[in-house]
XYZ file of C-alpha atoms in Angstrom:
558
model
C 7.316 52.423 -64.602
C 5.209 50.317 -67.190
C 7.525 47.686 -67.220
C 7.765 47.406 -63.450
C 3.622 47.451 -63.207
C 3.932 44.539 -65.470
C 6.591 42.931 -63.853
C 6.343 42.803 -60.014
C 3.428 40.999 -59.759
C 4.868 37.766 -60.794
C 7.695 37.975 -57.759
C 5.255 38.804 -55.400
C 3.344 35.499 -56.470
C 6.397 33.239 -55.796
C 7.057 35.436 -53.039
C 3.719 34.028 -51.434
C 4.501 30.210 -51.935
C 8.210 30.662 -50.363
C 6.452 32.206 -46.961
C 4.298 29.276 -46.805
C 6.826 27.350 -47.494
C 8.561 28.802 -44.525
C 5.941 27.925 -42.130
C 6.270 24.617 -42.196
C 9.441 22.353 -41.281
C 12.826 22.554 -41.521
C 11.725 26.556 -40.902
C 8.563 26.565 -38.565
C 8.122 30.352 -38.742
C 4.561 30.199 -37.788
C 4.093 33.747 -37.440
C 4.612 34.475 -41.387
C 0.997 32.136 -42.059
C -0.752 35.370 -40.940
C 0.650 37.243 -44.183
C 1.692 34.609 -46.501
C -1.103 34.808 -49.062
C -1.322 38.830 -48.891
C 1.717 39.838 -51.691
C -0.489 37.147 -54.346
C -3.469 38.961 -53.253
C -2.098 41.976 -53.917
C -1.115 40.912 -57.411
C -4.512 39.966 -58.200
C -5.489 42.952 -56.914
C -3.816 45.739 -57.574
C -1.465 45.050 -60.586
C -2.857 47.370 -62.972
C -1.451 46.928 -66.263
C -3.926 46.192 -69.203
C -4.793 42.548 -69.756
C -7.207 41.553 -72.428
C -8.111 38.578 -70.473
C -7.403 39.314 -66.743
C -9.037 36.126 -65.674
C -6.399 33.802 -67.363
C -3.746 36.237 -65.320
C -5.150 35.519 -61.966
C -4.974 31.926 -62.651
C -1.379 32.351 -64.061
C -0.466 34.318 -60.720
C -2.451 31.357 -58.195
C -0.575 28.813 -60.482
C 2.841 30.413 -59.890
C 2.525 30.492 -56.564
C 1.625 26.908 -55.764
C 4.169 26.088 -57.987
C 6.673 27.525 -55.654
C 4.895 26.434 -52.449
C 5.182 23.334 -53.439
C 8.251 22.741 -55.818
C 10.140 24.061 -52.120
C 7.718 22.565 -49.181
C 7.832 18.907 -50.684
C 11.885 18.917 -51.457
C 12.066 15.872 -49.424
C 10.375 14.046 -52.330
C 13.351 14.227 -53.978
C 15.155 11.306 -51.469
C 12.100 9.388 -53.146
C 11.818 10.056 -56.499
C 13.450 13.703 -58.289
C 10.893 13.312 -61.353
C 7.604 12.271 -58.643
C 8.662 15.709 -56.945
C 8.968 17.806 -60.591
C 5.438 16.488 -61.912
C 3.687 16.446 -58.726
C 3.230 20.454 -58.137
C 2.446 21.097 -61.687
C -1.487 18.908 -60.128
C -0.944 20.661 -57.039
C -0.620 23.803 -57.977
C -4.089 23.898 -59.960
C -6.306 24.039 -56.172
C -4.045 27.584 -55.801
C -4.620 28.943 -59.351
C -8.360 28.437 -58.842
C -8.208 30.643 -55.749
C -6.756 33.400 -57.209
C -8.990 33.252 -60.031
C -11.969 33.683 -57.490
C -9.948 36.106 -55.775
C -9.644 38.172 -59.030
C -13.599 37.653 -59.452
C -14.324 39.112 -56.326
C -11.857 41.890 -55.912
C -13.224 45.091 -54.058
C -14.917 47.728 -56.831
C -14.763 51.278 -56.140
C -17.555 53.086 -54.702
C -18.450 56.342 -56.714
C -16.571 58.405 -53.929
C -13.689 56.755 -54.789
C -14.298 56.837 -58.370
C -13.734 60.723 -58.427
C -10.950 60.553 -55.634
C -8.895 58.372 -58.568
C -10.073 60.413 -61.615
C -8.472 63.503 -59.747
C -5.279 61.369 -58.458
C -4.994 60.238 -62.576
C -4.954 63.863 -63.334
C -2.274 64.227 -61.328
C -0.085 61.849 -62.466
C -0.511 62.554 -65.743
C 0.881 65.618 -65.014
C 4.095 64.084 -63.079
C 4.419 61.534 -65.928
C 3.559 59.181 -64.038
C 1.755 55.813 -64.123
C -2.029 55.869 -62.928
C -2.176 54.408 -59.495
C -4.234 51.455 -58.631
C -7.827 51.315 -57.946
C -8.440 51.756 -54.655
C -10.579 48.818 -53.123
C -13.928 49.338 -50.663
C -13.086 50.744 -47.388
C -16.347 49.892 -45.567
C -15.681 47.309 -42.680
C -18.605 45.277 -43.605
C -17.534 44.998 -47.120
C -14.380 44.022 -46.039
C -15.264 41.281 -44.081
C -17.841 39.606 -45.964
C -14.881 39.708 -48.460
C -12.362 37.907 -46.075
C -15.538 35.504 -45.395
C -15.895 34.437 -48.960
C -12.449 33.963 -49.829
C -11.649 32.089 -46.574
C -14.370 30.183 -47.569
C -13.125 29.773 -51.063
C -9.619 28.808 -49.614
C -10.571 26.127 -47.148
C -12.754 24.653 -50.302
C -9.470 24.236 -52.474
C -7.526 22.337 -49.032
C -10.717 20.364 -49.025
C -10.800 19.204 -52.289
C -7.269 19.010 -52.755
C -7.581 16.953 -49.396
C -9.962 13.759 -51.408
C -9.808 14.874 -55.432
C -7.793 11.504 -56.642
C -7.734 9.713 -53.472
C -6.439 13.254 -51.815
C -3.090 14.907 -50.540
C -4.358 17.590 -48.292
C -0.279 17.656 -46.509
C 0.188 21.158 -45.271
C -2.443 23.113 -44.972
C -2.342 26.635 -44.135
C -3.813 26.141 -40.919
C -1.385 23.019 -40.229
C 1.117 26.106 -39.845
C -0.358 26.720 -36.517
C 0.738 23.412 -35.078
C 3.033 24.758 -32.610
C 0.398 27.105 -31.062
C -1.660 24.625 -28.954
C -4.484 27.111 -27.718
C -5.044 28.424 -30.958
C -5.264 24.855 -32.799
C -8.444 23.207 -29.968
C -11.390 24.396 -32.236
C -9.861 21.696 -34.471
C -12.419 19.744 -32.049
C -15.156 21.544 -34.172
C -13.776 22.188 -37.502
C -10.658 20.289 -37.624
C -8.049 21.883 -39.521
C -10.337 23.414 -41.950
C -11.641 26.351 -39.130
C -7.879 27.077 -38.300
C -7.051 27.462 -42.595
C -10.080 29.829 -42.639
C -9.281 31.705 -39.881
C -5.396 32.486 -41.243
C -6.920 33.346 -44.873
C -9.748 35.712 -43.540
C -6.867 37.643 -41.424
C -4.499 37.380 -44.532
C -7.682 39.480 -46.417
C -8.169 41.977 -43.611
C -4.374 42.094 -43.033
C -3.951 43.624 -46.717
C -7.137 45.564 -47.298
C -6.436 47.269 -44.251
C -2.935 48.168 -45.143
C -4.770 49.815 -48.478
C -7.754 51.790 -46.503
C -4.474 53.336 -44.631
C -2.843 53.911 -47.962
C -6.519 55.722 -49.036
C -7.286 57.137 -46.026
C -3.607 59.100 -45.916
C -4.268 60.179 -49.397
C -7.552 61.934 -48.872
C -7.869 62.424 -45.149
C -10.664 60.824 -44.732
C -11.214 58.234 -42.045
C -13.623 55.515 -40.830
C -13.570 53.361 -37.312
C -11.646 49.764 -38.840
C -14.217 47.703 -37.546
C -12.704 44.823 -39.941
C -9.577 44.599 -38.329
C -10.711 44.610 -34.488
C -13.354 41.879 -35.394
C -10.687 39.810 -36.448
C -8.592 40.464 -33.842
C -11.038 39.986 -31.445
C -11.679 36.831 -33.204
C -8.490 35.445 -32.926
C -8.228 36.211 -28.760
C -11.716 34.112 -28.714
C -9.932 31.217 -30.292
C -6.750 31.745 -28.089
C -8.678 32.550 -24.589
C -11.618 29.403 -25.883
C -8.254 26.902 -26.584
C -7.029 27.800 -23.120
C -10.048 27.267 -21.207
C -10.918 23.947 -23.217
C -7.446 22.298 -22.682
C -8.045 22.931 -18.536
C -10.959 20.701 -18.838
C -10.688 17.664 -20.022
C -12.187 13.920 -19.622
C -11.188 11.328 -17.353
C -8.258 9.147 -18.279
C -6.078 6.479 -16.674
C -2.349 6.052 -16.799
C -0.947 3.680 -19.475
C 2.343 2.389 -20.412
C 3.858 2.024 -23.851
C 6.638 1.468 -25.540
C 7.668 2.377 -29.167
C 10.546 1.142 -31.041
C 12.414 2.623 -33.711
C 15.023 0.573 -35.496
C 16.787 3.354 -37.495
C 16.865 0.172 -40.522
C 17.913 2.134 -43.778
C 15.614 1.705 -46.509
C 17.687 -0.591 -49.123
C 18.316 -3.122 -46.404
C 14.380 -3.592 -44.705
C 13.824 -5.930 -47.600
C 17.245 -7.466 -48.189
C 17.745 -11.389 -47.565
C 21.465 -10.634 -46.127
C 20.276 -7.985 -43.663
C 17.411 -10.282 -42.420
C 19.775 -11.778 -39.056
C 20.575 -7.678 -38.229
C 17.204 -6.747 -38.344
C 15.998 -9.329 -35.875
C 18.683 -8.728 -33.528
C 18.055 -5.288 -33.841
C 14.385 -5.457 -32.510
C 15.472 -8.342 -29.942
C 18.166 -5.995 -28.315
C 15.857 -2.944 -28.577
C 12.467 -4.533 -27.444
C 14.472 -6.447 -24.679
C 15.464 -2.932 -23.259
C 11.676 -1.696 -23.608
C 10.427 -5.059 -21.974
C 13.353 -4.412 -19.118
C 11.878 -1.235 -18.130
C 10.068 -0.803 -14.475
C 7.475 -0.424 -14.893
C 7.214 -2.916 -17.961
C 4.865 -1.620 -20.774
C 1.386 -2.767 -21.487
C 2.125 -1.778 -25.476
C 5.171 -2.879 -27.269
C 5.132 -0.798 -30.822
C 6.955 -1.455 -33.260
C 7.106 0.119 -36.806
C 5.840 0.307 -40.015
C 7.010 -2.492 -41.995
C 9.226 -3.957 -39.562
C 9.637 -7.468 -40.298
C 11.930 -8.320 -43.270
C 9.064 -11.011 -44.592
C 5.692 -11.206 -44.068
C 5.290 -11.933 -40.666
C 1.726 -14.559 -41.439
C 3.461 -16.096 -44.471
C 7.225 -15.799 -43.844
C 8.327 -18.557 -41.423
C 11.345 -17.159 -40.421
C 9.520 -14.200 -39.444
C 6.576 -15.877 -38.256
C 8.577 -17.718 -35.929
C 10.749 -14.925 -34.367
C 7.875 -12.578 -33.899
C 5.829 -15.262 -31.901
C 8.639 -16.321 -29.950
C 9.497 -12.696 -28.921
C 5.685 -12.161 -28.318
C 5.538 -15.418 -25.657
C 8.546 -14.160 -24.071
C 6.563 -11.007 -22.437
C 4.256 -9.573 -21.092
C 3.118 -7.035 -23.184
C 0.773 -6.935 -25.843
C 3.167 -6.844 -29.393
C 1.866 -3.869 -31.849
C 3.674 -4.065 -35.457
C 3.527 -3.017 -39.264
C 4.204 -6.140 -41.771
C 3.479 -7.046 -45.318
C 0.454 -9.376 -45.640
C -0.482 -11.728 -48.312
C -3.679 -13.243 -48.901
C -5.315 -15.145 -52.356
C -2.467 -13.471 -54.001
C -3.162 -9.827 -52.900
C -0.675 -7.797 -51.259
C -1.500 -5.185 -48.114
C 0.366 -3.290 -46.093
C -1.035 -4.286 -42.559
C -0.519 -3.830 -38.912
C -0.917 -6.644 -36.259
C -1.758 -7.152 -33.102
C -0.339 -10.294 -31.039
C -1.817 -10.814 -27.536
C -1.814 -13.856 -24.757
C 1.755 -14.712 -25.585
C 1.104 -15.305 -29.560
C -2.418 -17.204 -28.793
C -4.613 -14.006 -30.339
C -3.480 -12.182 -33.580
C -5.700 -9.327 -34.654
C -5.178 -7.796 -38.265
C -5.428 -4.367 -39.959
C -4.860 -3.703 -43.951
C -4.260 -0.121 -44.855
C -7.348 1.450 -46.029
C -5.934 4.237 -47.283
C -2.862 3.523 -50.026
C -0.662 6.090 -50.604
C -0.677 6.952 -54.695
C 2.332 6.577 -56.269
C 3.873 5.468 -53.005
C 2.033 2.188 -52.304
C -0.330 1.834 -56.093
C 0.432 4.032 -59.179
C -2.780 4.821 -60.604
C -3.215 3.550 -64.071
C -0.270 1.714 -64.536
C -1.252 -0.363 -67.059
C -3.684 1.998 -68.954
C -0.860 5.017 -68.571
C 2.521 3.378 -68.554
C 4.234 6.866 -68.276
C 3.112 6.802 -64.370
C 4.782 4.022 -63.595
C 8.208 5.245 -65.157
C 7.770 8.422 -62.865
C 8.401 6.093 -59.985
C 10.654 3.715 -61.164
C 11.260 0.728 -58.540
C 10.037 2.483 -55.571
C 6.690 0.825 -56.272
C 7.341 -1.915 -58.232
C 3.985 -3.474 -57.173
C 0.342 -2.331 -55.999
C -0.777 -2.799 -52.754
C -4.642 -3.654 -52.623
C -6.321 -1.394 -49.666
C -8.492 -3.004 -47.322
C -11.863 -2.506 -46.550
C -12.809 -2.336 -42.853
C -11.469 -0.032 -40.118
C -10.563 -2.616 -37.605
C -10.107 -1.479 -33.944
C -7.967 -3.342 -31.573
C -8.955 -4.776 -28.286
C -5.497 -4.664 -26.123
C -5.043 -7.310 -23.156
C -6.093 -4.392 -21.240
C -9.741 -4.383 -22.168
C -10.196 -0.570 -21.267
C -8.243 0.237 -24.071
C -8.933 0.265 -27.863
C -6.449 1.109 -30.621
C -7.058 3.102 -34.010
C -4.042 1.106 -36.125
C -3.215 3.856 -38.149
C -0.201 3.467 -40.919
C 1.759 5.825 -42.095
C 0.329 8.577 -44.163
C -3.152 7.860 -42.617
C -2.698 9.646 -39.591
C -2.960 12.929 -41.460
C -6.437 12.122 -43.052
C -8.962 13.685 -40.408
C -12.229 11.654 -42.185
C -10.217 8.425 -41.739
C -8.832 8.340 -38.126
C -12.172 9.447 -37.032
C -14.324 6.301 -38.290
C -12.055 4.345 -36.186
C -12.906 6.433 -32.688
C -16.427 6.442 -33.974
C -18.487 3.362 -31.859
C -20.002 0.292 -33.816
C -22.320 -2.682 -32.129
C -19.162 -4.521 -30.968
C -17.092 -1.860 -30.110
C -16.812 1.067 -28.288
C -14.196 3.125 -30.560
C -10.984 3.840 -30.246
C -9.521 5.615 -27.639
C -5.782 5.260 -28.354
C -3.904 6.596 -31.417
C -1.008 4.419 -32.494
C 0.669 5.664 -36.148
C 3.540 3.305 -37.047
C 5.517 4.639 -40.205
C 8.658 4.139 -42.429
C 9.963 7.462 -42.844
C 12.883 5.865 -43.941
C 12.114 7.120 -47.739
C 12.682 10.545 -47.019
C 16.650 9.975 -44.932
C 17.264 12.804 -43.107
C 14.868 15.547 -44.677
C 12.427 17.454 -43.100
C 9.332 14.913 -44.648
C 9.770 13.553 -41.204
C 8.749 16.419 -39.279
C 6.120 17.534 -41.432
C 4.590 14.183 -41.463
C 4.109 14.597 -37.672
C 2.748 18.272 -37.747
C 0.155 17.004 -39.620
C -0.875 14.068 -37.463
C -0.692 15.982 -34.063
C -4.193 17.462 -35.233
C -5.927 14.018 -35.187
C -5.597 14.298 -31.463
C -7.384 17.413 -30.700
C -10.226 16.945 -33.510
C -10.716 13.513 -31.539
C -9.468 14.594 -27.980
C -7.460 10.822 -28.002
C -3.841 10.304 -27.147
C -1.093 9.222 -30.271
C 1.553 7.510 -30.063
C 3.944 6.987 -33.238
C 6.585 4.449 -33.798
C 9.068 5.138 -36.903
C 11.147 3.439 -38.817
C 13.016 6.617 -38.634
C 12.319 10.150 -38.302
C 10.139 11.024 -35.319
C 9.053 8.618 -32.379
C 7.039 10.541 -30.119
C 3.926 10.075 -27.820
C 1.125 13.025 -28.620
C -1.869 14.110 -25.877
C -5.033 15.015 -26.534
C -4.365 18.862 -26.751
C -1.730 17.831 -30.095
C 1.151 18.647 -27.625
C 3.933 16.273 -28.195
C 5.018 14.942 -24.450
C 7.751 12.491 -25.486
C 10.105 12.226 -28.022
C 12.750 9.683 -29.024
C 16.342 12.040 -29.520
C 20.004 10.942 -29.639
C 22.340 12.760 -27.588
C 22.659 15.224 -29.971
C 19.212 15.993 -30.061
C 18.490 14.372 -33.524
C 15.449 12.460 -33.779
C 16.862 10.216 -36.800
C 18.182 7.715 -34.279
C 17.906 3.739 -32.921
C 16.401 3.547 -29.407
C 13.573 3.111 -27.353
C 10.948 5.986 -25.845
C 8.834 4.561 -23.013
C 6.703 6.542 -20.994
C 3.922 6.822 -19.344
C 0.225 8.439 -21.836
C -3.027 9.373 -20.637
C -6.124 7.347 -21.857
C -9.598 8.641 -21.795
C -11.613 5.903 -19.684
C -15.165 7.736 -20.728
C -15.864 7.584 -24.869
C -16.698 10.836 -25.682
C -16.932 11.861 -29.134
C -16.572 15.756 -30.010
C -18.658 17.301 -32.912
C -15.957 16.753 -35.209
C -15.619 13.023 -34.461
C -19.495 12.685 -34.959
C -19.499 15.310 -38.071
C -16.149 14.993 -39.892
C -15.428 17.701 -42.369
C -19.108 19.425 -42.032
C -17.379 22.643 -41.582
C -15.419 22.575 -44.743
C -18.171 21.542 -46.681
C -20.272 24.101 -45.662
C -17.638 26.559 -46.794
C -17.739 24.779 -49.922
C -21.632 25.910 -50.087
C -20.889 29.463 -49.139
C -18.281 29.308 -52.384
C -20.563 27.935 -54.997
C -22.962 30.677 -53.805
C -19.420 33.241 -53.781
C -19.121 32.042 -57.328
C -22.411 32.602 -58.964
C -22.568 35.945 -57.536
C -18.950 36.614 -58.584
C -19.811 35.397 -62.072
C -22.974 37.056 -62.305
C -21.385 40.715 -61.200
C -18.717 40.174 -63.593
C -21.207 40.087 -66.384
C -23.260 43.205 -65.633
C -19.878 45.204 -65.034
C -19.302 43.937 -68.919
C -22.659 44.857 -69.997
C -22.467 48.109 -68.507
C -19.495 49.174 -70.016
């Protein structure tokens, strides 16, 4: 019985990263976010064999289990690089050990009630030969949910920081889990994803410290009203009946037409000199079937990347992009290489008026390790991780260029790639300066070509549907490969590009029809950004003083 005490509480840790894992993509088993974090709680909790330093246990337990949320929800890394996917958890994993650690600090005492009620229940397993069953935590309501407040709190802190620490990679979020549920996921308009990650933790605390009162109450027949749990699940029906209500009212808009291109180019051939001649064809014959459509679209989009040189300095390219760009009507929307004073960017461009007007982007946000290794001359070691995926830095740019289509009532946020997961950038570019109005169109273009056929793809796009509802604009995203799809406002995906056999890792064309608010409205989370997880990083710092300073008279008094 020792041994098991000692024992379980390590499976139960990696038993909480695996059902995160499983709410994400390839599994999407949503439902399993509501009591993912509850069998590492209840390690921290209520494993009860003797530790001289039960701190350093908790953060052992928190590190565990990011370890295997992460080693298992970023696989597809390993189509990238198998040593990048090894190292990078071990970083990751730290944001989850330093929850459990507060979780430890805070853990429910026993009130003197149920100090005698375990004295008596010690007795009695002393005389079964039994192990001494764990302390039994508060079974007050309020208690409780001040409890569930402070470590929600504490866990939306961690995504935060883990979200900007090092440039950031805040992928997957607990409350990213709840993409699929598009009611549930509109007070992202408020708090972005932040309010949805604190609402799953608190009901992952209530969800276990109710299971225990039950335990308790069975034990000594004694029961209270569970005013914990029907506050939270009154809570959550105010989210679900307030996400219903909001998506029935929504702003003017005005029909638009777009097209998005995805080229299907594998990864070892975008850059090859031989495979230059396919790819052009490849976008001729596809945009020519876009351009062909009747309606024609206003938007031709084509991915990240797409060109096999840089389209500004590579003649070749140069010319066959501005030829294709006279040749219609639409307004041509693609990802390139640009070169400048001997500075690389990764860029997007905008070519208008038949290749008269050519408006520019550069990536403000660079992907580490991806598109820059950090210190790669100071800490050569970083740049042997990679290898020759990133044989080169990229240099970010600096402004947060909107475009002005042909159609003048419409203004596009040129997002690229990974930077249509990062609320606090997407939202600068709906946000309104002296010469323009903000963005009310969404277009991602990305090369998920890295990641083949692996579910990186999908769970790149769970994460960017929420830049629609914390900004209430339309998306659309163009891939290289993986998923091309046109987004509303709500984060419901309308259109997506599929083969015949369903499988969005295809060539083709999606054209369509999206709706574009005509009225600039800005919700509180476009105006505020992250306010709401920074004021649960406040509420933490306080959570942790207290924590610290209860810890110490507990000490003293024994």
């Amino acid at each position: 019985m020792k041994k098991l005490a000692v024992v379980w509480p390590w499976p139960a840790a990696i038993c909480s990263g695996l059902l995160c894992t499983a709410c994400f993509p390839p599994f999407d088993l949503t439902w399993l976010c509501w009591i993912a974090l509850t069998p590492l709680i209840g390690a921290i909790w209520f494993s009860w064999e003797k530790s001289r330093h039960p701190w350093l246990r908790n953060l052992a337990l928190g590190y565990v289990a990011g370890l295997a949320f992460f080693w298992t929800a970023l696989s597809w890394l390993t189509t990238v690089t198998v040593l990048g996917w090894f190292v990078l958890p071990f970083y990751m994993a730290i944001y989850f050990a330093l929850w459990a650690w507060l979780c430890g600090l805070l853990r429910p005492r026993e009130t003197k009630k149920q100090s005698v009620i375990t004295k008596w229940d010690r007795m009695l397993a002393r005389a079964r030969s039994t192990a001494a069953p764990p302390r039994p935590p508060c079974t007050k309501s309020t208690n409780n949910l001040l409890l569930a407040f402070l470590l929600a709190a504490a866990w939306v802190t961690q995504e935060w920081l883990r979200g900007w620490v090092f440039s950031g990679f805040g992928w997957n979020g607990l409350g990213v889990a709840l993409h699929d549920n598009w009611p549930l996921i509109q007070i992202a308009k408020y708090t972005g994803v932040a309010g949805l990650s604190f609402m799953v933790a608190f009901a992952n605390v209530i969800a276990i410290t109710t299971v225990w009162r039950l335990i308790l109450e069975a034990r000594t027949r004694m029961t209270r009203p569970h005013f914990d749990l029907t506050l939270t699940m009154a809570g959550i029906v105010g989210v679900l009946i307030f996400g219903i209500r909001s998506a029935q009212v929504s702003s003017p808009t005005k029909p638009f037409r777009v097209a998005a291109v995805q080229s299907n180019v594998p990864q070892n051939q975008k850059f090859d000199p031989q495979f230059t001649r396919k790819i052009f064809d490849e976008f001729h014959h596809l945009s020519e079937i876009a351009l062909r459509s009747n309606p024609p679209p206003e938007l031709l989009v084509w991915p990240e990347s797409s060109m096999p040189g840089p389209v500004r300095a590579d003649p070749e390219s140069y010319k066959f992009v501005m030829d294709l760009a006279a040749s219609a009507d639409s307004d041509l929307f693609l990802g390139t290489i640009d070169e400048e004073d001997g500075d690389v960017y990764n860029a997007a461009l905008l070519v208008s008026d038949g290749g008269e007007r050519v408006q520019i982007y550069r990536k403000v946000h660079l992907v580490p390790f991806g598109e820059y290794v950090p210190g790669r001359h100071k800490v050569p070691l970083l740049a042997r991780i990679v290898g020759d995926q990133v044989p080169g830095d990229f240099k970010p740019g600096k402004e947060y260029t909107v475009f002005t289509l042909t159609n003048t009532d419409v203004q596009v946020a040129p997002l690229i790639c990974f930077e249509d997961t990062i609320g606090e950038l997407t939202r600068q570019f709906v946000l309104p300066t002296e010469t323009n109005p903000g963005a009310n169109l969404l277009v991602d273009i990305t090369n998920d070509g890295w990641f083949l056929h692996s579910a990186g793809s999908h769970q790149h796009l769970v994460n960017a549907i929420f830049r629609c509802v914390e900004t209430r604009r339309p998306m659309v995203r163009a891939a290289n490969t993986g998923v091309t799809c046109f987004v509303n406002q709500f984060g419901r995906v309308t259109e997506i590009l599929r083969d015949e056999n369903g499988s969005t890792f295809t060539e083709g064309v999606l054209t369509g029809g999206i709706k574009v608010p005509t009225e600039h409205e800005l919700t509180f989370y476009t105006r505020h950004g992250e306010l709401f997880a920074k004021v649960c990083a406040g509420v933490t710092a306080i959570a942790l003083i207290i924590g610290v300073f209860r810890q110490r008279r507990a000490i003293a008094a024994t």
